[in-house]
Amino acid sequence: MAESKKKFVVAPGCSFVGNKKTYKEGDEIDETAFKDKARFESFLKGDKPKIIPAPAAEKKAEEKKPDRKELEKLALDGGLLKENQLSAVKDDELEKILKDAGLIK
Amino acid sequence: MLNILAKVIALFNSQPDITKMGFLSSFFVTTPDSFTDAEFCDLDEIYEGEEVAPTVTDLSTGAVTLVEDKFVNKQIPFPVYALRSPAQIAALMNRQPGESAYVTQKINWLARLATILVRKMGRMTRMLRRSMELQAAQVLQTGDIILTDEKGRQTFKLGLTPKASHFPTVTTPWRDLNATATPGHDHTPLDDMDAVADIVRDDGLVDISIAIFGDQAWKDFIKNDWIRENLKKDVLNMGALSPQIVNLGGKRMGYIDYGSYRYLLFTYNARYNPFGNIEEKIKFLDPNKVILLPELSDLDFRRIFGGIPTVRTDTTFDQIFGVDKTQIGGEYDIRPRVFWSDDNETFIAEIKSRPLMLPVSVNRYACITTA
């Protein structure tokens, strides 16, 4: 599945102006608003980023994350683990097993 | 030859405003209410908007009820400045700045001590003036004031939390904008100023009319051909500004009309040393920033002073420095004190003051970061 384009918003306490437009805190903003990608990324990184990932986009990403039961089913159906082994495997270990087997990205 | 040199130095030292500093704090005015004995300053903000009155169907219909105005109260403590400088009795033997190296007559020791103390008080008062200018510079550029002690630890934060949209950063640095671009069609510095001026118009109900440029921001601003061609340098508009602004380091560069706005353009290049570091020079106004203000009559920026309790035990120098808080030219409020310390036979000159540069009309100004 193609990864949807990540969205960004102006961080709280920050704002931008350019191209006859103003971007207030919480407004969606992308690299096309800036002189170049490097300038956009300079505001995205650093100790006090002025641009942050959009909360809605983050939430959607979290929603899409499969839960433990779905991952267990994938592991059982794929024959990677047996039922009595599941309780001993932690979440991140389970994800790694499935990733290594190519069942999830 | 030596005496002439000494006189020249003394004259130079007596120039009151050789630093050309105080432009930004001059927008903060004192009123009779400015000098208080209070510990806190209460600020009440009312937001009313620009609504028009609606009509009703006919006279028998009841009137439209208005909801209460939005009302916010903030309590702000006054910062505290306290400086002291000792003058040892033994140091009276040393030649003082401006004096001849040759003693030709009997010395009046008390007069000599008073001269030293006055000089020390003068230095401390000038430090205080620069601190007040720094407060003004901070609040105009960031919307907040953060003060630190001698070790750099934070001791005061204004915390007014003005709207972040009044302090934007440009998406394209002004130095990278096309010099042949035309405002309205392409992206120019004036378009950025116009967009921010509109925000201030919406939030603060005033038109921006004064733009104060940092050094680099001005260079990048006038790089644009259209701006250079349309910049007017006549001085007929000088009366629009209070005379108090003159001679404080701000330079009037002309004015320019664009959209609904006429911008009076200034640059300000004054600088200061951080405490304890006379090597480092920092500009009060960041070279890459532009402060946008409305006309002075639309601004309510106050210079207010908190209370300092006074209990005097030594009255030796009261005739020289006063007995209570001293106001200088109606602009500054300090409490000077001279007291005797038996340790090393020393007189100690001290001043205390609690000035606060308070932007009451917090939504009526803006500052653009142009880099």
Tab-separated table of C-alpha atoms in Angstrom:
chain	number	residue	atom	x	y	z
A	1	MET	CA	0.000	0.000	0.000
A	2	ALA	CA	1.393	3.398	-0.956
A	3	GLU	CA	2.193	5.566	2.066
A	4	SER	CA	-0.093	8.611	2.158
A	5	LYS	CA	1.668	12.009	2.099
A	6	LYS	CA	2.423	13.211	5.616
A	7	LYS	CA	0.800	16.484	6.634
A	8	PHE	CA	2.326	19.234	8.744
A	9	VAL	CA	1.005	22.175	10.710
A	10	VAL	CA	2.500	25.340	12.227
A	11	ALA	CA	3.573	24.566	15.806
A	12	PRO	CA	1.883	26.282	18.776
A	13	GLY	CA	3.347	29.741	19.467
A	14	CYS	CA	4.688	30.095	15.899
A	15	SER	CA	3.568	31.683	12.634
A	16	PHE	CA	4.829	32.335	9.106
A	17	VAL	CA	4.277	34.925	6.414
A	18	GLY	CA	5.032	34.706	2.697
A	19	ASN	CA	3.480	34.846	-0.756
A	20	LYS	CA	0.826	37.275	0.529
A	21	LYS	CA	-0.341	34.602	2.979
A	22	THR	CA	-0.018	34.187	6.699
A	23	TYR	CA	0.137	30.827	8.424
A	24	LYS	CA	-1.086	30.868	12.012
A	25	GLU	CA	-0.456	28.187	14.629
A	26	GLY	CA	-2.297	25.001	13.663
A	27	ASP	CA	-2.570	25.980	9.972
A	28	GLU	CA	-1.574	23.273	7.524
A	29	ILE	CA	1.705	24.057	5.771
A	30	ASP	CA	3.988	22.197	3.379
A	31	GLU	CA	7.319	22.744	1.677
A	32	THR	CA	5.741	24.534	-1.304
A	33	ALA	CA	5.133	27.537	0.983
A	34	PHE	CA	8.862	27.886	1.524
A	35	LYS	CA	11.773	29.007	-0.573
A	36	ASP	CA	13.046	25.438	-0.743
A	37	LYS	CA	12.868	22.070	0.975
A	38	ALA	CA	15.952	22.814	3.087
A	39	ARG	CA	14.288	25.865	4.670
A	40	PHE	CA	11.098	23.879	5.330
A	41	GLU	CA	13.104	21.137	7.014
A	42	SER	CA	15.097	23.628	9.059
A	43	PHE	CA	11.832	24.615	10.773
A	44	LEU	CA	10.784	20.964	11.141
A	45	LYS	CA	13.940	19.925	12.973
A	46	GLY	CA	15.889	21.410	15.865
A	47	ASP	CA	15.233	21.876	19.569
A	48	LYS	CA	12.163	24.042	19.092
A	49	PRO	CA	10.568	23.065	15.772
A	50	LYS	CA	8.234	25.656	14.285
A	51	ILE	CA	6.536	23.036	12.128
A	52	ILE	CA	5.217	19.753	13.508
A	53	PRO	CA	3.430	16.717	12.013
A	54	ALA	CA	-0.319	17.321	11.825
A	55	PRO	CA	-2.036	15.780	14.866
A	56	ALA	CA	-4.815	14.385	12.659
A	57	ALA	CA	-2.326	12.636	10.420
A	58	GLU	CA	-0.536	11.221	13.447
A	59	LYS	CA	-3.810	9.970	14.856
A	60	LYS	CA	-4.702	8.278	11.587
A	61	ALA	CA	-1.345	6.574	11.519
A	62	GLU	CA	-1.946	5.320	15.051
A	63	GLU	CA	-5.396	4.085	14.092
A	64	LYS	CA	-3.964	2.138	11.200
A	65	LYS	CA	-1.452	0.383	13.433
A	66	PRO	CA	-2.726	-3.231	13.781
A	67	ASP	CA	-3.500	-4.326	17.296
A	68	ARG	CA	-1.927	-7.275	19.121
A	69	LYS	CA	-4.685	-9.739	18.244
A	70	GLU	CA	-4.387	-9.022	14.533
A	71	LEU	CA	-0.633	-9.500	14.697
A	72	GLU	CA	-1.027	-12.786	16.617
A	73	LYS	CA	-3.481	-14.054	13.991
A	74	LEU	CA	-1.040	-13.160	11.221
A	75	ALA	CA	1.757	-14.994	13.043
A	76	LEU	CA	-0.422	-18.117	13.602
A	77	ASP	CA	-1.831	-18.133	10.064
A	78	GLY	CA	1.646	-17.685	8.659
A	79	GLY	CA	2.933	-20.571	10.774
A	80	LEU	CA	5.572	-18.388	12.367
A	81	LEU	CA	4.527	-19.090	15.954
A	82	LYS	CA	2.453	-21.653	17.835
A	83	GLU	CA	-0.373	-20.699	20.165
A	84	ASN	CA	1.520	-21.624	23.331
A	85	GLN	CA	4.429	-19.401	22.281
A	86	LEU	CA	2.393	-16.200	21.864
A	87	SER	CA	2.275	-15.140	25.515
A	88	ALA	CA	6.064	-15.199	25.754
A	89	VAL	CA	6.560	-12.855	22.800
A	90	LYS	CA	6.475	-9.100	23.441
A	91	ASP	CA	4.726	-6.655	21.064
A	92	ASP	CA	7.888	-5.298	19.453
A	93	GLU	CA	9.325	-8.820	19.093
A	94	LEU	CA	6.105	-9.965	17.419
A	95	GLU	CA	6.243	-7.035	15.002
A	96	LYS	CA	9.884	-7.844	14.192
A	97	ILE	CA	9.065	-11.500	13.470
A	98	LEU	CA	6.234	-10.481	11.133
A	99	LYS	CA	8.380	-7.818	9.445
A	100	ASP	CA	11.240	-10.271	8.922
A	101	ALA	CA	8.771	-12.691	7.365
A	102	GLY	CA	7.483	-9.904	5.121
A	103	LEU	CA	3.927	-10.137	6.465
A	104	ILE	CA	3.857	-6.506	7.585
A	105	LYS	CA	5.853	-3.431	6.597
B	1	MET	CA	49.070	70.488	27.536
B	2	LEU	CA	48.061	67.979	30.161
B	3	ASN	CA	45.389	70.282	31.593
B	4	ILE	CA	43.796	70.828	28.184
B	5	LEU	CA	43.625	67.083	27.619
B	6	ALA	CA	42.066	66.619	31.029
B	7	LYS	CA	39.399	69.218	30.253
B	8	VAL	CA	38.635	67.655	26.882
B	9	ILE	CA	38.106	64.274	28.494
B	10	ALA	CA	35.924	65.789	31.180
B	11	LEU	CA	33.750	67.509	28.582
B	12	PHE	CA	33.378	64.315	26.578
B	13	ASN	CA	32.376	62.459	29.709
B	14	SER	CA	29.660	64.992	30.458
B	15	GLN	CA	27.792	64.427	27.165
B	16	PRO	CA	24.473	62.921	28.332
B	17	ASP	CA	23.351	61.070	25.213
B	18	ILE	CA	26.471	60.094	23.337
B	19	THR	CA	25.205	56.542	22.973
B	20	LYS	CA	22.104	57.517	20.932
B	21	MET	CA	20.055	54.880	22.675
B	22	GLY	CA	16.464	54.714	23.918
B	23	PHE	CA	14.459	54.753	20.684
B	24	LEU	CA	12.409	51.639	21.460
B	25	SER	CA	11.693	52.526	25.098
B	26	SER	CA	10.550	56.004	23.979
B	27	PHE	CA	7.349	54.372	22.704
B	28	PHE	CA	6.555	53.469	26.328
B	29	VAL	CA	5.294	56.581	28.048
B	30	THR	CA	5.101	57.622	31.658
B	31	THR	CA	1.937	59.091	33.106
B	32	PRO	CA	1.217	60.380	36.626
B	33	ASP	CA	0.038	56.810	37.389
B	34	SER	CA	3.378	55.350	36.348
B	35	PHE	CA	5.131	55.865	39.676
B	36	THR	CA	3.647	53.455	42.194
B	37	ASP	CA	4.376	51.833	45.534
B	38	ALA	CA	2.869	48.575	44.318
B	39	GLU	CA	4.276	45.049	44.222
B	40	PHE	CA	2.127	43.967	41.272
B	41	CYS	CA	0.572	45.598	38.253
B	42	ASP	CA	-2.967	44.575	37.348
B	43	LEU	CA	-3.813	44.538	33.677
B	44	ASP	CA	-7.418	44.238	32.544
B	45	GLU	CA	-7.966	43.515	28.857
B	46	ILE	CA	-11.331	43.939	27.151
B	47	TYR	CA	-11.911	42.572	23.646
B	48	GLU	CA	-14.837	44.104	21.819
B	49	GLY	CA	-14.430	43.518	18.063
B	50	GLU	CA	-15.848	45.681	15.280
B	51	GLU	CA	-19.462	44.560	15.113
B	52	VAL	CA	-22.126	46.681	13.453
B	53	ALA	CA	-25.595	46.997	14.984
B	54	PRO	CA	-28.272	44.707	13.458
B	55	THR	CA	-31.813	45.943	12.742
B	56	VAL	CA	-34.974	44.370	14.167
B	57	THR	CA	-38.229	43.726	12.300
B	58	ASP	CA	-40.202	46.630	13.809
B	59	LEU	CA	-40.527	48.674	16.969
B	60	SER	CA	-42.630	46.046	18.702
B	61	THR	CA	-39.792	43.541	18.453
B	62	GLY	CA	-37.531	43.409	21.468
B	63	ALA	CA	-33.987	44.792	21.250
B	64	VAL	CA	-31.082	42.538	20.374
B	65	THR	CA	-29.256	41.498	23.538
B	66	LEU	CA	-25.481	41.841	23.515
B	67	VAL	CA	-23.347	39.295	25.311
B	68	GLU	CA	-20.761	40.447	27.846
B	69	ASP	CA	-17.465	41.772	26.500
B	70	LYS	CA	-14.600	39.326	26.755
B	71	PHE	CA	-12.616	40.369	29.814
B	72	VAL	CA	-9.223	39.089	30.953
B	73	ASN	CA	-7.278	40.044	34.080
B	74	LYS	CA	-3.547	39.527	34.447
B	75	GLN	CA	-1.395	40.292	37.475
B	76	ILE	CA	2.219	41.073	36.691
B	77	PRO	CA	5.002	41.496	39.265
B	78	PHE	CA	7.534	44.311	38.815
B	79	PRO	CA	11.118	43.225	38.135
B	80	VAL	CA	13.777	44.396	40.591
B	81	TYR	CA	17.063	46.061	39.664
B	82	ALA	CA	19.565	46.766	42.451
B	83	LEU	CA	23.127	47.936	41.809
B	84	ARG	CA	25.837	49.105	44.171
B	85	SER	CA	29.368	50.411	43.882
B	86	PRO	CA	31.799	51.034	46.759
B	87	ALA	CA	33.967	54.143	47.168
B	88	GLN	CA	36.840	53.598	49.604
B	89	ILE	CA	38.081	56.554	51.615
B	90	ALA	CA	41.647	55.542	50.692
B	91	ALA	CA	40.717	55.891	47.003
B	92	LEU	CA	40.203	59.626	47.524
B	93	MET	CA	43.971	59.968	47.203
B	94	ASN	CA	43.807	58.765	43.588
B	95	ARG	CA	43.480	61.204	40.698
B	96	GLN	CA	39.955	61.147	39.320
B	97	PRO	CA	38.967	61.307	35.610
B	98	GLY	CA	39.097	64.909	34.352
B	99	GLU	CA	41.307	66.136	37.220
B	100	SER	CA	44.744	67.630	36.801
B	101	ALA	CA	47.566	65.323	37.814
B	102	TYR	CA	49.133	68.113	39.885
B	103	VAL	CA	47.625	69.015	43.260
B	104	THR	CA	47.834	72.797	43.559
B	105	GLN	CA	45.380	73.578	46.312
B	106	LYS	CA	43.900	72.051	49.450
B	107	ILE	CA	41.453	69.299	48.662
B	108	ASN	CA	37.875	69.246	49.952
B	109	TRP	CA	37.604	65.527	50.710
B	110	LEU	CA	33.832	65.441	51.099
B	111	ALA	CA	33.367	67.243	47.759
B	112	ARG	CA	35.768	64.791	46.159
B	113	LEU	CA	33.838	61.851	47.635
B	114	ALA	CA	30.566	63.352	46.393
B	115	THR	CA	32.039	63.689	42.884
B	116	ILE	CA	33.037	60.015	42.910
B	117	LEU	CA	29.626	58.938	44.175
B	118	VAL	CA	27.813	61.067	41.589
B	119	ARG	CA	29.897	59.457	38.853
B	120	LYS	CA	29.089	55.976	40.198
B	121	MET	CA	25.405	56.836	40.431
B	122	GLY	CA	25.539	58.121	36.849
B	123	ARG	CA	27.003	54.859	35.597
B	124	MET	CA	24.405	52.790	37.440
B	125	THR	CA	21.578	54.995	36.151
B	126	ARG	CA	22.832	54.587	32.572
B	127	MET	CA	22.943	50.788	33.097
B	128	LEU	CA	19.365	50.970	34.265
B	129	ARG	CA	18.343	52.999	31.195
B	130	ARG	CA	19.919	50.388	28.940
B	131	SER	CA	18.076	47.622	30.843
B	132	MET	CA	14.805	49.442	30.249
B	133	GLU	CA	15.644	49.726	26.564
B	134	LEU	CA	16.380	45.992	26.556
B	135	GLN	CA	12.959	45.310	28.101
B	136	ALA	CA	11.336	47.395	25.368
B	137	ALA	CA	13.396	45.672	22.673
B	138	GLN	CA	12.467	42.211	23.953
B	139	VAL	CA	8.765	42.867	24.278
B	140	LEU	CA	8.535	44.532	20.850
B	141	GLN	CA	10.393	41.700	19.122
B	142	THR	CA	9.036	38.649	20.967
B	143	GLY	CA	5.958	39.813	22.876
B	144	ASP	CA	7.590	38.746	26.132
B	145	ILE	CA	10.245	39.961	28.564
B	146	ILE	CA	12.635	37.448	30.098
B	147	LEU	CA	15.192	38.901	32.523
B	148	THR	CA	18.124	37.097	34.078
B	149	ASP	CA	20.381	37.658	37.073
B	150	GLU	CA	24.156	38.152	36.946
B	151	LYS	CA	24.650	34.377	36.500
B	152	GLY	CA	22.174	34.120	33.642
B	153	ARG	CA	19.370	32.502	35.659
B	154	GLN	CA	15.861	33.618	34.800
B	155	THR	CA	14.426	35.973	37.434
B	156	PHE	CA	11.499	37.528	35.595
B	157	LYS	CA	9.062	36.621	32.832
B	158	LEU	CA	6.343	38.986	31.689
B	159	GLY	CA	4.152	36.177	30.326
B	160	LEU	CA	1.566	38.259	28.474
B	161	THR	CA	1.263	35.605	25.717
B	162	PRO	CA	0.378	37.835	22.766
B	163	LYS	CA	-0.876	36.248	19.554
B	164	ALA	CA	1.824	34.177	17.830
B	165	SER	CA	0.552	35.382	14.465
B	166	HIS	CA	1.941	38.846	15.299
B	167	PHE	CA	5.489	37.458	15.353
B	168	PRO	CA	5.852	35.511	12.095
B	169	THR	CA	8.924	34.271	10.304
B	170	VAL	CA	9.111	34.752	6.542
B	171	THR	CA	8.815	31.623	4.407
B	172	THR	CA	11.398	33.070	2.002
B	173	PRO	CA	14.236	35.146	3.488
B	174	TRP	CA	14.143	38.736	2.232
B	175	ARG	CA	17.723	38.475	1.032
B	176	ASP	CA	16.608	35.716	-1.389
B	177	LEU	CA	13.646	37.600	-2.871
B	178	ASN	CA	13.898	38.770	-6.458
B	179	ALA	CA	15.100	42.401	-6.557
B	180	THR	CA	13.051	43.108	-9.703
B	181	ALA	CA	9.795	41.745	-8.233
B	182	THR	CA	6.768	44.052	-8.077
B	183	PRO	CA	4.575	44.191	-4.958
B	184	GLY	CA	1.134	42.703	-5.523
B	185	HIS	CA	2.288	40.569	-8.452
B	186	ASP	CA	5.337	38.846	-7.048
B	187	HIS	CA	6.643	38.193	-3.566
B	188	THR	CA	8.346	41.273	-2.088
B	189	PRO	CA	9.112	42.442	1.475
B	190	LEU	CA	6.161	44.862	1.248
B	191	ASP	CA	3.768	41.949	0.655
B	192	ASP	CA	4.960	40.311	3.874
B	193	MET	CA	4.579	43.593	5.779
B	194	ASP	CA	1.126	44.106	4.297
B	195	ALA	CA	-0.067	40.616	5.273
B	196	VAL	CA	1.093	41.121	8.873
B	197	ALA	CA	-0.356	44.661	8.991
B	198	ASP	CA	-3.731	43.148	8.018
B	199	ILE	CA	-3.517	40.710	10.932
B	200	VAL	CA	-2.844	43.599	13.329
B	201	ARG	CA	-5.768	45.477	11.756
B	202	ASP	CA	-8.070	42.524	12.430
B	203	ASP	CA	-6.857	41.836	15.978
B	204	GLY	CA	-5.963	45.302	17.257
B	205	LEU	CA	-8.321	47.508	15.164
B	206	VAL	CA	-5.477	49.858	14.184
B	207	ASP	CA	-3.492	50.564	11.023
B	208	ILE	CA	0.225	49.935	11.081
B	209	SER	CA	2.134	53.101	10.223
B	210	ILE	CA	5.634	52.762	11.687
B	211	ALA	CA	8.197	50.166	10.605
B	212	ILE	CA	11.495	49.929	12.509
B	213	PHE	CA	14.104	47.884	10.680
B	214	GLY	CA	17.106	46.019	11.951
B	215	ASP	CA	20.265	46.696	9.985
B	216	GLN	CA	20.180	43.652	7.660
B	217	ALA	CA	16.390	43.726	7.219
B	218	TRP	CA	16.680	47.314	5.908
B	219	LYS	CA	19.435	46.368	3.454
B	220	ASP	CA	17.305	43.484	2.145
B	221	PHE	CA	14.207	45.715	2.016
B	222	ILE	CA	15.707	48.441	-0.163
B	223	LYS	CA	17.339	45.883	-2.446
B	224	ASN	CA	13.993	45.728	-4.284
B	225	ASP	CA	13.865	48.060	-7.320
B	226	TRP	CA	10.181	49.006	-6.937
B	227	ILE	CA	10.648	49.861	-3.256
B	228	ARG	CA	13.711	52.025	-3.973
B	229	GLU	CA	11.864	53.894	-6.715
B	230	ASN	CA	8.782	54.533	-4.565
B	231	LEU	CA	10.544	55.350	-1.307
B	232	LYS	CA	9.913	58.998	-0.416
B	233	LYS	CA	12.573	60.747	1.580
B	234	ASP	CA	10.991	64.137	2.236
B	235	VAL	CA	10.603	65.082	5.870
B	236	LEU	CA	7.163	66.680	5.759
B	237	ASN	CA	5.701	63.873	7.830
B	238	MET	CA	8.020	64.457	10.740
B	239	GLY	CA	5.231	66.134	12.693
B	240	ALA	CA	3.362	62.843	12.781
B	241	LEU	CA	5.887	61.647	15.322
B	242	SER	CA	6.476	62.767	18.830
B	243	PRO	CA	9.638	64.912	19.146
B	244	GLN	CA	10.710	62.666	22.010
B	245	ILE	CA	11.681	60.021	19.468
B	246	VAL	CA	14.335	62.243	17.931
B	247	ASN	CA	17.948	61.829	19.059
B	248	LEU	CA	17.537	58.410	20.636
B	249	GLY	CA	19.260	56.377	17.944
B	250	GLY	CA	16.349	55.858	15.544
B	251	LYS	CA	17.007	57.125	12.019
B	252	ARG	CA	14.134	58.142	9.800
B	253	MET	CA	14.674	56.693	6.319
B	254	GLY	CA	11.538	58.045	4.606
B	255	TYR	CA	8.105	56.615	3.945
B	256	ILE	CA	6.407	54.398	1.412
B	257	ASP	CA	2.748	53.963	0.467
B	258	TYR	CA	1.475	50.505	-0.335
B	259	GLY	CA	-2.057	49.079	-0.251
B	260	SER	CA	-4.019	50.682	2.554
B	261	TYR	CA	-0.938	51.591	4.503
B	262	ARG	CA	1.638	54.387	4.683
B	263	TYR	CA	4.739	53.115	6.423
B	264	LEU	CA	7.111	55.570	8.109
B	265	LEU	CA	10.439	53.800	7.900
B	266	PHE	CA	13.105	53.829	10.611
B	267	THR	CA	16.302	51.973	11.306
B	268	TYR	CA	17.780	51.426	14.757
B	269	ASN	CA	21.308	50.272	15.303
B	270	ALA	CA	22.011	50.867	19.016
B	271	ARG	CA	23.735	48.140	20.983
B	272	TYR	CA	24.667	47.086	24.502
B	273	ASN	CA	27.102	44.926	26.454
B	274	PRO	CA	25.683	41.982	28.401
B	275	PHE	CA	26.399	42.337	32.144
B	276	GLY	CA	30.005	41.435	32.945
B	277	ASN	CA	31.100	41.249	29.310
B	278	ILE	CA	32.366	44.500	27.843
B	279	GLU	CA	33.817	42.697	24.819
B	280	GLU	CA	30.501	41.476	23.379
B	281	LYS	CA	28.181	43.936	21.663
B	282	ILE	CA	24.559	42.955	21.041
B	283	LYS	CA	22.122	45.036	19.038
B	284	PHE	CA	18.911	45.948	20.839
B	285	LEU	CA	17.033	45.308	17.585
B	286	ASP	CA	17.901	42.006	15.900
B	287	PRO	CA	19.435	42.885	12.507
B	288	ASN	CA	16.937	40.579	10.760
B	289	LYS	CA	13.751	41.837	12.412
B	290	VAL	CA	11.209	44.536	11.551
B	291	ILE	CA	8.924	45.950	14.238
B	292	LEU	CA	5.535	47.222	13.045
B	293	LEU	CA	3.672	49.784	15.142
B	294	PRO	CA	0.568	51.930	14.674
B	295	GLU	CA	0.630	55.705	15.170
B	296	LEU	CA	1.679	56.742	18.646
B	297	SER	CA	-1.826	58.007	19.427
B	298	ASP	CA	-3.137	54.453	18.845
B	299	LEU	CA	-0.566	52.887	21.153
B	300	ASP	CA	-0.944	52.343	24.858
B	301	PHE	CA	2.542	51.303	25.896
B	302	ARG	CA	3.329	52.193	29.515
B	303	ARG	CA	6.523	52.705	31.438
B	304	ILE	CA	5.580	51.936	35.039
B	305	PHE	CA	7.564	51.563	38.231
B	306	GLY	CA	6.951	49.329	41.253
B	307	GLY	CA	7.366	50.263	44.896
B	308	ILE	CA	10.569	50.172	46.943
B	309	PRO	CA	10.351	50.617	50.715
B	310	THR	CA	12.634	53.326	52.112
B	311	VAL	CA	14.088	53.465	55.637
B	312	ARG	CA	17.002	55.905	55.973
B	313	THR	CA	19.583	55.677	58.726
B	314	ASP	CA	22.389	57.701	57.116
B	315	THR	CA	21.398	61.156	55.881
B	316	THR	CA	24.874	62.448	54.966
B	317	PHE	CA	24.213	62.551	51.232
B	318	ASP	CA	20.490	63.284	51.232
B	319	GLN	CA	21.102	66.818	49.932
B	320	ILE	CA	22.859	65.418	46.882
B	321	PHE	CA	20.830	62.311	46.068
B	322	GLY	CA	17.452	63.108	47.644
B	323	VAL	CA	15.604	61.416	50.464
B	324	ASP	CA	13.214	59.212	48.543
B	325	LYS	CA	12.748	57.802	45.077
B	326	THR	CA	14.016	60.181	42.416
B	327	GLN	CA	12.380	60.789	39.076
B	328	ILE	CA	14.716	61.807	36.265
B	329	GLY	CA	13.059	63.970	33.631
B	330	GLY	CA	9.725	62.298	34.385
B	331	GLU	CA	11.033	59.188	32.588
B	332	TYR	CA	12.884	57.207	35.234
B	333	ASP	CA	12.143	56.351	38.843
B	334	ILE	CA	15.061	55.219	40.960
B	335	ARG	CA	15.821	55.059	44.645
B	336	PRO	CA	19.420	56.101	45.288
B	337	ARG	CA	21.096	55.486	48.636
B	338	VAL	CA	24.567	56.066	50.036
B	339	PHE	CA	25.543	54.278	53.222
B	340	TRP	CA	28.690	53.809	55.266
B	341	SER	CA	30.356	50.455	55.777
B	342	ASP	CA	33.052	50.159	58.447
B	343	ASP	CA	34.723	47.394	56.451
B	344	ASN	CA	37.669	49.073	54.690
B	345	GLU	CA	36.171	52.510	55.487
B	346	THR	CA	33.898	52.520	52.485
B	347	PHE	CA	30.910	54.514	51.333
B	348	ILE	CA	28.593	52.433	49.163
B	349	ALA	CA	26.464	53.995	46.445
B	350	GLU	CA	23.371	51.984	45.615
B	351	ILE	CA	20.382	52.412	43.358
B	352	LYS	CA	17.216	50.342	43.183
B	353	SER	CA	14.463	50.575	40.637
B	354	ARG	CA	11.529	48.459	39.471
B	355	PRO	CA	10.731	49.595	35.929
B	356	LEU	CA	8.416	47.604	33.674
B	357	MET	CA	7.800	48.241	29.995
B	358	LEU	CA	4.211	47.137	29.648
B	359	PRO	CA	2.585	46.891	26.205
B	360	VAL	CA	-0.997	47.394	27.344
B	361	SER	CA	-2.244	47.393	23.745
B	362	VAL	CA	-0.804	43.928	23.297
B	363	ASN	CA	-2.580	43.226	20.001
B	364	ARG	CA	-1.555	46.447	18.293
B	365	TYR	CA	1.950	45.664	17.121
B	366	ALA	CA	3.906	42.972	15.344
B	367	CYS	CA	7.424	41.907	14.492
B	368	ILE	CA	8.594	40.012	11.400
B	369	THR	CA	11.710	37.837	11.341
B	370	THR	CA	13.036	38.376	7.821
B	371	ALA	CA	15.731	35.683	7.656
